Short mmCIF file of C-alpha atoms and ligand atoms in Angstrom, two decimals:
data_model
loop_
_atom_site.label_atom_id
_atom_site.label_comp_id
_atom_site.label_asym_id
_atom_site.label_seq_id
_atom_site.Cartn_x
_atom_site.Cartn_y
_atom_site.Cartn_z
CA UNK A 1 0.00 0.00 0.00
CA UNK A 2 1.29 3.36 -1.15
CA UNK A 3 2.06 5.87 1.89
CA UNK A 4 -0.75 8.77 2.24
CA UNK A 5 0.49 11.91 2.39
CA UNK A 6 -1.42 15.23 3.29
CA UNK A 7 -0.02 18.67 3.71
CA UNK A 8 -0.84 22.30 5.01
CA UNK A 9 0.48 25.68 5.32
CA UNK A 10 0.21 27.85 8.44
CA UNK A 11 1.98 31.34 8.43
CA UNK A 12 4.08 30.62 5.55
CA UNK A 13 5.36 31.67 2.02
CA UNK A 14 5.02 28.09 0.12
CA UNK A 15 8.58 28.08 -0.72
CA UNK A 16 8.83 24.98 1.03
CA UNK A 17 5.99 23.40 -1.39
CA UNK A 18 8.44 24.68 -4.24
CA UNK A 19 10.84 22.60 -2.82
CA UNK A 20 9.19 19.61 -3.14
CA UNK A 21 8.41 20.61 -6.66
CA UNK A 22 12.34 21.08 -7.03
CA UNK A 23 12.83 17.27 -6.24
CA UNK A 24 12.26 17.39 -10.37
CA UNK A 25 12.13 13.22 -11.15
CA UNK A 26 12.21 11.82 -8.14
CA UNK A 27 8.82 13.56 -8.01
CA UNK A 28 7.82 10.18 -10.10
CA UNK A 29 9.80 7.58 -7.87
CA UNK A 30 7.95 9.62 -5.16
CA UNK A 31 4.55 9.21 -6.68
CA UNK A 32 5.42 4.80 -6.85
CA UNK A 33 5.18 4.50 -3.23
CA UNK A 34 3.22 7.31 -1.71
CA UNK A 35 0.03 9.02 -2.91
CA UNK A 36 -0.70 12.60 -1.77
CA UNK A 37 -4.37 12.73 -0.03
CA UNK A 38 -4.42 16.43 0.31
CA UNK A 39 -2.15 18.89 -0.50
CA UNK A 40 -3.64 22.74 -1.25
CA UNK A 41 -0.31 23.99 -2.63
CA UNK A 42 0.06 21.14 -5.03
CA UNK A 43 -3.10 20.17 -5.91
CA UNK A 44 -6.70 21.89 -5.93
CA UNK A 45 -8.34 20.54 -3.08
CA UNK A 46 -8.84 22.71 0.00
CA UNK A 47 -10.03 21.74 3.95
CA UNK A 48 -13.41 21.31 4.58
CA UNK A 49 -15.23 23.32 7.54
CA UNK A 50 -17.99 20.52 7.95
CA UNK A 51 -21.69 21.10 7.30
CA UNK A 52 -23.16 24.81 7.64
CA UNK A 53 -19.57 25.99 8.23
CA UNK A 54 -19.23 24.14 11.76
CA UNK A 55 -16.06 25.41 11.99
CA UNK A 56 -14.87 22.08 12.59
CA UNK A 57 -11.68 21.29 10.37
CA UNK A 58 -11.93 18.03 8.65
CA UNK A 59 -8.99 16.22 6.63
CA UNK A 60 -8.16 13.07 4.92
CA UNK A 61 -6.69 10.49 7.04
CA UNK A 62 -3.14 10.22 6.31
CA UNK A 63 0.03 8.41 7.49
CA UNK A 64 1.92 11.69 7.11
CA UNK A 65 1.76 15.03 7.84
CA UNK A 66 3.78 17.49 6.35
CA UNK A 67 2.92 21.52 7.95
CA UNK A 68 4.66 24.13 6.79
CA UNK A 69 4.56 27.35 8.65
CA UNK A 70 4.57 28.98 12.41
CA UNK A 71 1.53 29.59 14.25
CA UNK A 72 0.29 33.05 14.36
CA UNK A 73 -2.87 33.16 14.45
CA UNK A 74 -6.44 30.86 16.22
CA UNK A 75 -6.74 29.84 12.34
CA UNK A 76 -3.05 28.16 11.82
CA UNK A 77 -4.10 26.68 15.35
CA UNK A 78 -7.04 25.01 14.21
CA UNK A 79 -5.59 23.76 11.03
CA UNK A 80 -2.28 22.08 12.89
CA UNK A 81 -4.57 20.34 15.81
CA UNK A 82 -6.65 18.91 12.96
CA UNK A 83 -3.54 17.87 10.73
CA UNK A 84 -2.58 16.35 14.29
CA UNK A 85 -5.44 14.42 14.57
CA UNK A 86 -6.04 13.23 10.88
CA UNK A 87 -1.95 12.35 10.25
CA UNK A 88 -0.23 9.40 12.22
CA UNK A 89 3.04 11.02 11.73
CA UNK A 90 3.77 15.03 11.78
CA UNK A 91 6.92 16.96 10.12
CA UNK A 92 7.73 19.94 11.14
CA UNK A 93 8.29 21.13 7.42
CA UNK A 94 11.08 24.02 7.20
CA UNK A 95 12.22 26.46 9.93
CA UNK A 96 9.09 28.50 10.51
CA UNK A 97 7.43 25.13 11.35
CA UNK A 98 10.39 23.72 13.32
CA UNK A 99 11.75 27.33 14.89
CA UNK A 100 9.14 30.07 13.91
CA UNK A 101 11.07 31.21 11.13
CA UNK A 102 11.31 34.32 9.21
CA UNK A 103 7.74 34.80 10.60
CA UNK A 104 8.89 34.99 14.02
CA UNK A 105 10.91 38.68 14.03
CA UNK A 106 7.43 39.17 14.67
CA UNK A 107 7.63 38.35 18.16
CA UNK A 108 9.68 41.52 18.64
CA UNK A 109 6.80 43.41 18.33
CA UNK A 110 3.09 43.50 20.42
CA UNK A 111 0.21 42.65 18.52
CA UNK A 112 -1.02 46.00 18.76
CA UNK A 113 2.27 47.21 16.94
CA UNK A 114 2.36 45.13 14.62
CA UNK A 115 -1.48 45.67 13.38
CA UNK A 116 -0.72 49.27 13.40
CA UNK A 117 2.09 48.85 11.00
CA UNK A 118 0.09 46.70 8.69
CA UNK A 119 -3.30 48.76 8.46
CA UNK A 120 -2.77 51.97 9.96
CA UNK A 121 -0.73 53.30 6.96
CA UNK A 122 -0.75 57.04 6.61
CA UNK A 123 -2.00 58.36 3.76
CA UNK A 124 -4.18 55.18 2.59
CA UNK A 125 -5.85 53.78 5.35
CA UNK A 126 -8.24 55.83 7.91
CA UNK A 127 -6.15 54.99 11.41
CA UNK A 128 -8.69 52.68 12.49
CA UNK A 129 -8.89 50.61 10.13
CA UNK A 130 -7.68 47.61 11.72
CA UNK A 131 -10.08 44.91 10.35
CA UNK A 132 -12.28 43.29 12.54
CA UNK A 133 -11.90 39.26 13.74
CA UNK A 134 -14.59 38.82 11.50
CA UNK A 135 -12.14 39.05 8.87
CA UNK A 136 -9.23 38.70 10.25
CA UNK A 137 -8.68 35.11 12.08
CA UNK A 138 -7.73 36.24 15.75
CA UNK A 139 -3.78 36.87 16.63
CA UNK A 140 -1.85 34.22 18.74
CA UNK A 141 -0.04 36.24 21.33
CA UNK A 142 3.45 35.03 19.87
CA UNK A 143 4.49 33.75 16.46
CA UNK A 144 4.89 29.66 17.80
CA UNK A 145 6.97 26.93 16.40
CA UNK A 146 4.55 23.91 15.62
CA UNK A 147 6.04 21.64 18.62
CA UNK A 148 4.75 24.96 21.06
CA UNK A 149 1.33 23.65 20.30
CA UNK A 150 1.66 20.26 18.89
CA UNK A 151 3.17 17.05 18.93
CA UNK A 152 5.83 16.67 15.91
CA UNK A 153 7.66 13.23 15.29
CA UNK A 154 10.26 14.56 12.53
CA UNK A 155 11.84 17.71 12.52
CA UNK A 156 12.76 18.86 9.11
CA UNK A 157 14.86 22.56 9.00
CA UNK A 158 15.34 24.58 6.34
CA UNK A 159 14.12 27.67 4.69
CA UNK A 160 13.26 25.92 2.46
CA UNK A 161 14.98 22.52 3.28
CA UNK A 162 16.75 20.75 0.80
CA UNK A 163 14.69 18.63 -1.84
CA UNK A 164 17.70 15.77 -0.98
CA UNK A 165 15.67 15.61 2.22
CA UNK A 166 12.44 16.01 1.70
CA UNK A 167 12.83 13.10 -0.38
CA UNK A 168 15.30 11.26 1.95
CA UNK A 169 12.75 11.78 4.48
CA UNK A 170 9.87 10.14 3.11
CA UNK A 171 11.66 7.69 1.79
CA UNK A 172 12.99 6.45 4.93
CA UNK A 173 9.36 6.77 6.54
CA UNK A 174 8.48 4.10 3.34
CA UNK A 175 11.41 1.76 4.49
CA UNK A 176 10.54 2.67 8.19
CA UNK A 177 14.23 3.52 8.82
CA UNK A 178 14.57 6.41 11.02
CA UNK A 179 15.70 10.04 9.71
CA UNK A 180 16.87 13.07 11.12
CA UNK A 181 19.84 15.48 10.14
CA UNK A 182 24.03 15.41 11.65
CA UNK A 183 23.91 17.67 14.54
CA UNK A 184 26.82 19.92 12.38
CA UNK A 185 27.27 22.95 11.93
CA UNK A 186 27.38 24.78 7.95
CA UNK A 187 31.27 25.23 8.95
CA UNK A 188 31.72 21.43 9.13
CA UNK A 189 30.90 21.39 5.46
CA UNK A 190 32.89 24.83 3.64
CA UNK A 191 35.25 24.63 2.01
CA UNK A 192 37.22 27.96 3.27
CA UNK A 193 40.17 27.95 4.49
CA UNK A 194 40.74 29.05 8.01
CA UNK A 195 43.72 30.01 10.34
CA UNK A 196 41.84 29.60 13.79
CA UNK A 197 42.04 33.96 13.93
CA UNK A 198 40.17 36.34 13.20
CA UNK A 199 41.69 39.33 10.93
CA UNK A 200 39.79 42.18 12.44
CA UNK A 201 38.24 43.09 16.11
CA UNK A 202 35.37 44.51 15.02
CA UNK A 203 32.85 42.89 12.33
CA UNK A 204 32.81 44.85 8.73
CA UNK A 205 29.31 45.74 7.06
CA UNK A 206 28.27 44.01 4.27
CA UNK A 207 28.73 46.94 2.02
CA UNK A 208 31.83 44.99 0.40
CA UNK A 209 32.68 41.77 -0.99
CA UNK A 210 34.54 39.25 1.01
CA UNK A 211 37.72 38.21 -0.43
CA UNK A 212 36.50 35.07 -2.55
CA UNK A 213 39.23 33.25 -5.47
CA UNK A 214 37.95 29.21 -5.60
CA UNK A 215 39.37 26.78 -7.46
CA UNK A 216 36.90 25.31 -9.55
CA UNK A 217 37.99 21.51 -9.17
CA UNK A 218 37.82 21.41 -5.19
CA UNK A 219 36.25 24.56 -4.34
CA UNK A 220 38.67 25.59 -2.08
CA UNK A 221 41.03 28.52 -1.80
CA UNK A 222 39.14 31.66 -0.48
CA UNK A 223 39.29 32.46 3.30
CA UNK A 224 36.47 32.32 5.68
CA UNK A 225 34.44 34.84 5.56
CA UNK A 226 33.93 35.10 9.32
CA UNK A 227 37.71 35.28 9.90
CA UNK A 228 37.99 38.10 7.34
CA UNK A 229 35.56 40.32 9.55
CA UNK A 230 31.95 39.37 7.80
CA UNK A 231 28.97 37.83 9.85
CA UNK A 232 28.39 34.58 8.60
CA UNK A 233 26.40 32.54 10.59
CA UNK A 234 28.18 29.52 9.89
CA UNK A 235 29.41 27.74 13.21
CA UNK A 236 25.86 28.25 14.67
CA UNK A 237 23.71 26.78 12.25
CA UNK A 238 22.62 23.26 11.65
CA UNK A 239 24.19 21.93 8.14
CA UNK A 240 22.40 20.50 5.62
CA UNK A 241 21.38 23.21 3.06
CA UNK A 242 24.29 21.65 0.24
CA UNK A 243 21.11 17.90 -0.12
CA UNK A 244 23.77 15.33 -1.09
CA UNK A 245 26.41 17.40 -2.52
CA UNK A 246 27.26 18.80 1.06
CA UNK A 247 28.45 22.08 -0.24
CA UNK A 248 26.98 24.87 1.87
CA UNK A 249 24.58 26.92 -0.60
CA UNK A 250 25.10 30.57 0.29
CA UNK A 251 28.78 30.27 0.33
CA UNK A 252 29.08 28.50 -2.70
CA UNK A 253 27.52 31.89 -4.04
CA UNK A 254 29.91 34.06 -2.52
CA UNK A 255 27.87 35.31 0.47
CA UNK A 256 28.13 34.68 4.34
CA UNK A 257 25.63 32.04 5.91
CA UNK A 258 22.32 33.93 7.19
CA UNK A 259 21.31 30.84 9.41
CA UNK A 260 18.19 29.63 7.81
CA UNK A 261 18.75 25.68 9.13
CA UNK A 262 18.08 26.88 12.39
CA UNK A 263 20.53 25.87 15.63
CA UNK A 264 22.88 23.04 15.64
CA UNK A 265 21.07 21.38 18.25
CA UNK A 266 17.07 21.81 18.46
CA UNK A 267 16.98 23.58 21.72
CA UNK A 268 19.77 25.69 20.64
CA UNK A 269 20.34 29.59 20.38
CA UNK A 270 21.48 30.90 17.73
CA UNK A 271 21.97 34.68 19.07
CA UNK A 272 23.26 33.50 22.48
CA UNK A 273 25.79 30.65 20.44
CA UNK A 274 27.26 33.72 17.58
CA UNK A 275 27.42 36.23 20.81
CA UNK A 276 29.51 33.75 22.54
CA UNK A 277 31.50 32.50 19.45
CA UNK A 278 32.39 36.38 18.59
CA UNK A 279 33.41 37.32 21.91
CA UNK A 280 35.56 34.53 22.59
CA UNK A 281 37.79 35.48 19.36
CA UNK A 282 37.85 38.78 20.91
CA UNK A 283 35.43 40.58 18.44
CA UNK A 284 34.13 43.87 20.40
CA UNK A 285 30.08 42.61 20.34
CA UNK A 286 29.44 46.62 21.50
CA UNK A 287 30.15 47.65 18.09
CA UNK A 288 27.66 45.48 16.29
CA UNK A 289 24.28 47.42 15.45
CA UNK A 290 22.23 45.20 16.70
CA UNK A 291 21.71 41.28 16.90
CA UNK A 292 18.22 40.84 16.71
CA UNK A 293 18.67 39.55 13.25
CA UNK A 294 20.63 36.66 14.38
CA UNK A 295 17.17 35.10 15.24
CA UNK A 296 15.78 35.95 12.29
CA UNK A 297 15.43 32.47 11.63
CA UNK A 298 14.62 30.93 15.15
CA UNK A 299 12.85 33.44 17.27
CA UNK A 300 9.96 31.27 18.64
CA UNK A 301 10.12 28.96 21.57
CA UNK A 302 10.23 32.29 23.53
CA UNK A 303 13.82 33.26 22.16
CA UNK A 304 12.64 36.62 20.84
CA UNK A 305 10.78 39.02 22.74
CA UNK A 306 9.03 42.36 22.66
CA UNK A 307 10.99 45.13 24.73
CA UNK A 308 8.98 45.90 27.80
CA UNK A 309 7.01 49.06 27.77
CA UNK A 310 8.31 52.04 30.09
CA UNK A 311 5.70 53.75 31.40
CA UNK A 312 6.62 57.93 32.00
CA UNK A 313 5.98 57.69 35.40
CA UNK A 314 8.48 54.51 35.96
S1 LIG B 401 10.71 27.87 6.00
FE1 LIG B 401 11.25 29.47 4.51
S2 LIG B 401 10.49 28.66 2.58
FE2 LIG B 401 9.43 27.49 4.18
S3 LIG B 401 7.52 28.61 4.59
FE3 LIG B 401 9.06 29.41 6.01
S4 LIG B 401 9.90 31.23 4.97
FE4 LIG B 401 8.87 29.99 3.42
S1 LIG B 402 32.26 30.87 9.25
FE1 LIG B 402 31.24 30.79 7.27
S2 LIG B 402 32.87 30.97 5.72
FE2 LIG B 402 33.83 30.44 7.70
S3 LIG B 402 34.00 28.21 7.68
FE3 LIG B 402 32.06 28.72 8.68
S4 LIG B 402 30.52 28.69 7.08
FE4 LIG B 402 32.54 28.79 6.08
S1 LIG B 403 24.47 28.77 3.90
FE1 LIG B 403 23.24 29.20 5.73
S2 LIG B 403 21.65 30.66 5.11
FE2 LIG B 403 22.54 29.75 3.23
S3 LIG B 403 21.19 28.04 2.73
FE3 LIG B 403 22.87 27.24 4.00
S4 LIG B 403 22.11 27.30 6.14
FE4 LIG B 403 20.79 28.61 4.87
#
């Protein structure tokens, strides 16, 4: 019996769909052993709300689960209890779903902020304009990775993760062989060459090129882009964006890791790790602008926060 797959996106872009599309052929060796139940991204079929709009979610029965996408809001709530309920197996598809993801800068700002900044435009919108939770599904008070809310069994990182995996990963849930990515870093897998130093004690802005001469063949011969004073977010973030060909995506294209694979380790912090790793090679962290962005790919599980507000009288 072919494996039944379903899939759903919460607060998410559908690049992660488009990486399944990028699996190309094996799209076919896919389709031998599993057959996709429901899928709204890939194919025209959307979740059904029950009789007289009952509100109650219902979905296909499936042996997987694949949710792409944080939780931001009562609707992306609903939707990942009833994948929950109707799959046998959950993946946490991409980094929103497994860390809150781009989504989750979000949580840097209240709710009331960051309504404001979406409908109370000046010049188009009258400043209340804010629509009401008639239309707009009701805010979460924080932008949640899926485990926050539900149980997940497979945790698959990436923004979007690798089509190598995404088919790796199903595959192995066919053969019932367990799957889950090296706990590596993107630095286990460059090819840069590094002298253990940095060159600089402060971190240059990306307003120039890093040094960069590679040898075709091996892909080897420019220096590390951290050591030559750029923020690359290498040593703190889970490998795996190179599929099969290990090669570490951004770098290969000449610019310094951003972090999108999340932490090394689940639980991990990617801010707090970077911090730690600059300071210790005796970077001056007081001269960066600001490190918010560090998260930019992991700020849920409470990791990123709204400043508190300071009343005038405190
Ligand atoms: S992980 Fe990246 S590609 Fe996937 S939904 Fe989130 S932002 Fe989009
Ligand atoms: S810090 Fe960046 S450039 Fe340097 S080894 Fe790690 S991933 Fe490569
Ligand atoms: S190099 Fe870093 S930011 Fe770029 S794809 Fe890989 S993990 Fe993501």
């Amino acid at each position: 019996m072919p494996i039944k797959i379903a899939g759903e996106s919460l607060n998410a872009c559908s690049g992660c769909e488009i990486s399944i599309l990028d699996m190309g052929a094996r799209l076919l060796t896919l389709l031998e052993f599993a057959t996709i139940v429901h899928f709204p991204l890939l194919m025209d079929n959307k979740h059904d709300h029950g009789k007289n709009n009952s509100q109650i979610i219902k979905l296909p029965k499936a042996d997987v689960g694949l949710i792409s996408g944080s939780i931001k809001n009562k609707e992306h709530l609903e939707l990942a209890r009833a994948m929950r309920d109707s799959c046998d197996l959950i993946i946490a598809f991409g980094t929103c779903a497994t860390h809150g993801g781009i989504p989750s800068l979000a949580n840097f700002y209240r709710n009331d902020e960051l309504l404001g900044h979406c409908f109370n435009t000046v010049g188009t919108d009258k400043a209340d304009s804010v629509p009401s939770d008639a239309v707009l599904p009701e805010l979460t008070d924080a932008c949640y990775a899926l485990d926050e809310h539900i149980r997940v069994d497979v945790f698959l990182p990436g923004c979007p993760p690798h089509p190598d995996h995404i088919f790796r990963v199903l595959q192995s849930i066919e053969n019932k062989e367990s799957f889950c990515l090296p706990e590596k870093s993107v630095c286990d897998n460059c090819p840069a060459s590094r002298e253990g130093r940095m060159q600089v004690k402060t971190l240059k802005r990306s307003l120039e090129l890093p040094q960069w001469k590679v040898n075709d063949d091996t892909k080897q011969g420019f220096k590390c882009f951290l050591e030559q004073g750029f923020l690359c977010m290498g040593p703190v973030t889970k490998d795996g964006c190179g599929g099969n060909k290990g090669l570490p995506r951004c770098i290969m294209a000449q610019v310094p890791c951003r972090g999108c694979y999340g932490p090394v380790k689940k639980e991990g912090n990617q801010r707090l790790a970077m911090l730690n790793a600059l300071a210790s090679n005796d970077i001056d962290i007081s001269s960066l602008l600001e490190t918010i962005s560090m998260l930019r790919f992991s700020g849920g599980h409470g990791l990123l926060r709204p400043l508190p507000v300071i009343k005038e009288s405190d």
